[in-house]
Amino acid sequence: MAQTQGNRRERPAKPALSRAGIITTAVGLVRAEGLDRVTMRRLAQALDTGPASLYVYVRNTAELHAAVLDELLGGIARPPEGGTWRERLIKILLSYVGILFEYPGLAQSALVARPSGPGYLTLLEALLALLDEGGVPRDRAAWAVDLLLQFGTATAAEHTTRNQTAAAQDRARPVAEGPDEHDALRVALRAAGAQGRPHLAAAAGELLSGTGAERLTWGFHVLINGTVHTARQPAVPSNDL
Amino acid sequence: MAQTQGNRRERPAKPALSRAGIITTAVGLVRAEGLDRVTMRRLAQALDTGPASLYVYVRNTAELHAAVLDELLGGIARPPEGGTWRERLIKILLSYVGILFEYPGLAQSALVARPSGPGYLTLLEALLALLDEGGVPRDRAAWAVDLLLQFGTATAAEHTTRNQTAAAQDRARPVAEGPDEHDALRVALRAAGAQGRPHLAAAAGELLSGTGAERLTWGFHVLINGTVHTARQPAVPSNDL
DNA sequence: ACCTGAACACCGTTCAAGT
DNA sequence: ACCTGAACACCGTTCAAGT
């Protein structure tokens, strides 16, 4: 009895589980340790319970990660002021990509998760408003937001590895052949000419050029310009489109 | 002694391990059971050895999956005949996406893998040749191939879940609230108007419209048209671009 | 209804020891 | 150099049993 009271004082009443509490804890965990550590088991441990308990509130790991993402999405989508609609559109997209870059592994989840939470909806609204301001027809704008976000997500997924630990180990390991993936492509491109791949040989330099940011921004411009120039239903089927 | 001979006859000499053999077996495994089952442990089992043995030839699971992808890529990239360069370009891109759709989980790997094997190089060469035929400047073409493949890969990753088993279980489970992800978005969009998201409410129908194939093809057209209309280095910085 | 301990069926990767 | 058994340190998810 006295002991029970003692335990009570040292470790205050364990808060009841709830979906909101679980997700808040998960967001804290992703900030502190990365998405890799946001597993059902690790999260249960942080909540001082067993993994089975979480399944009352969360369908599975994928759904958990989707909820974490939506929570983080709340941090963006305040439409920036000043500049043309195009500049503001790209700025908002860059801040979306920025979030994904901040939390390795999140982009991979975002690609599969098909979110529909309030954070995501607010982001969609902002993008649609800017495209509308730019005079982009509504039918194209609706499909274009998907394209723009998917491009941002995929770019982030390409550049952020799920497991930072593995990446760190990789760096530390003194492997004999040792070329990383970029070097591997560079080496392969050098041999392209001799292998009967003339276009590849000619474009080798350009294929490896540019920073991630330059390519990202160019990509957004391509998508915006492409949307402006591509009707969804061509008036005449086999037209210039 | 006699027993040893008997064993020899029943189970013929275990072939020596080699990188090529490992990857061939892995490709067979992905065809038969999906990428999910191509784990180091499962693959070692198929090769009648322990998982540790594979690490002599393969750096880690990611590298293994990348090698499998490149092998499968060998099946495409025969440039189709007939039609405009644009039609042929889209046809080849659709066959790329087709492969990724065939093997769930492969697209997710492709997004992170940054391949550089012969299958990938052949594909790049074919795309560059078609863009060149279309008169797309080389510097844009080099960046555009990345964009086109990334879009195809991301689309496939979105639609093919890594774990088909989980998807099957999901279908079987009679959950009370039960809406799948698409329904979840549909429900969320219905409420958009009342939540002060006018553009979202207006675009709701269009956001959910179209088949996957229609959106994919439109996306390719957007990227091609966008590339045609977007210089990599604008002559005048703050131009119409 | 909510929560849990325990179990089932797996993972990737490393390392010391063998051949 | 190549190969391996065994271990380390984890996973997601389910289920029967409890409150």
Short mmCIF file of C-alpha atoms (C1' of nucleotides) in Angstrom, two decimals, chain B residues 14 17 41 49 52-53 56-57 169 173, chain D residues 2-9 13-14:
data_model
loop_
_atom_site.label_atom_id
_atom_site.label_comp_id
_atom_site.label_asym_id
_atom_site.label_seq_id
_atom_site.Cartn_x
_atom_site.Cartn_y
_atom_site.Cartn_z
CA LYS B 14 25.73 -27.30 -54.96
CA LEU B 17 28.00 -18.85 -55.31
CA ARG B 41 17.31 -14.73 -45.58
CA THR B 49 23.13 -21.40 -47.89
CA ALA B 52 25.89 -14.33 -44.21
CA SER B 53 27.27 -15.90 -47.39
CA VAL B 56 30.45 -11.53 -49.99
CA TYR B 57 28.74 -10.59 -53.26
CA GLN B 169 -5.83 -8.92 -45.31
CA ARG B 173 -11.11 -7.42 -42.54
"C1'" DC D 2 35.30 -17.68 -49.57
"C1'" DC D 3 31.83 -19.57 -46.74
"C1'" DT D 4 29.21 -20.44 -42.52
"C1'" DG D 5 26.71 -21.06 -37.75
"C1'" DA D 6 25.28 -18.52 -34.47
"C1'" DA D 7 24.17 -14.54 -32.44
"C1'" DC D 8 22.57 -9.61 -31.82
"C1'" DA D 9 19.14 -6.56 -32.07
"C1'" DT D 13 0.71 -8.21 -36.05
"C1'" DT D 14 -2.55 -11.38 -33.74
#
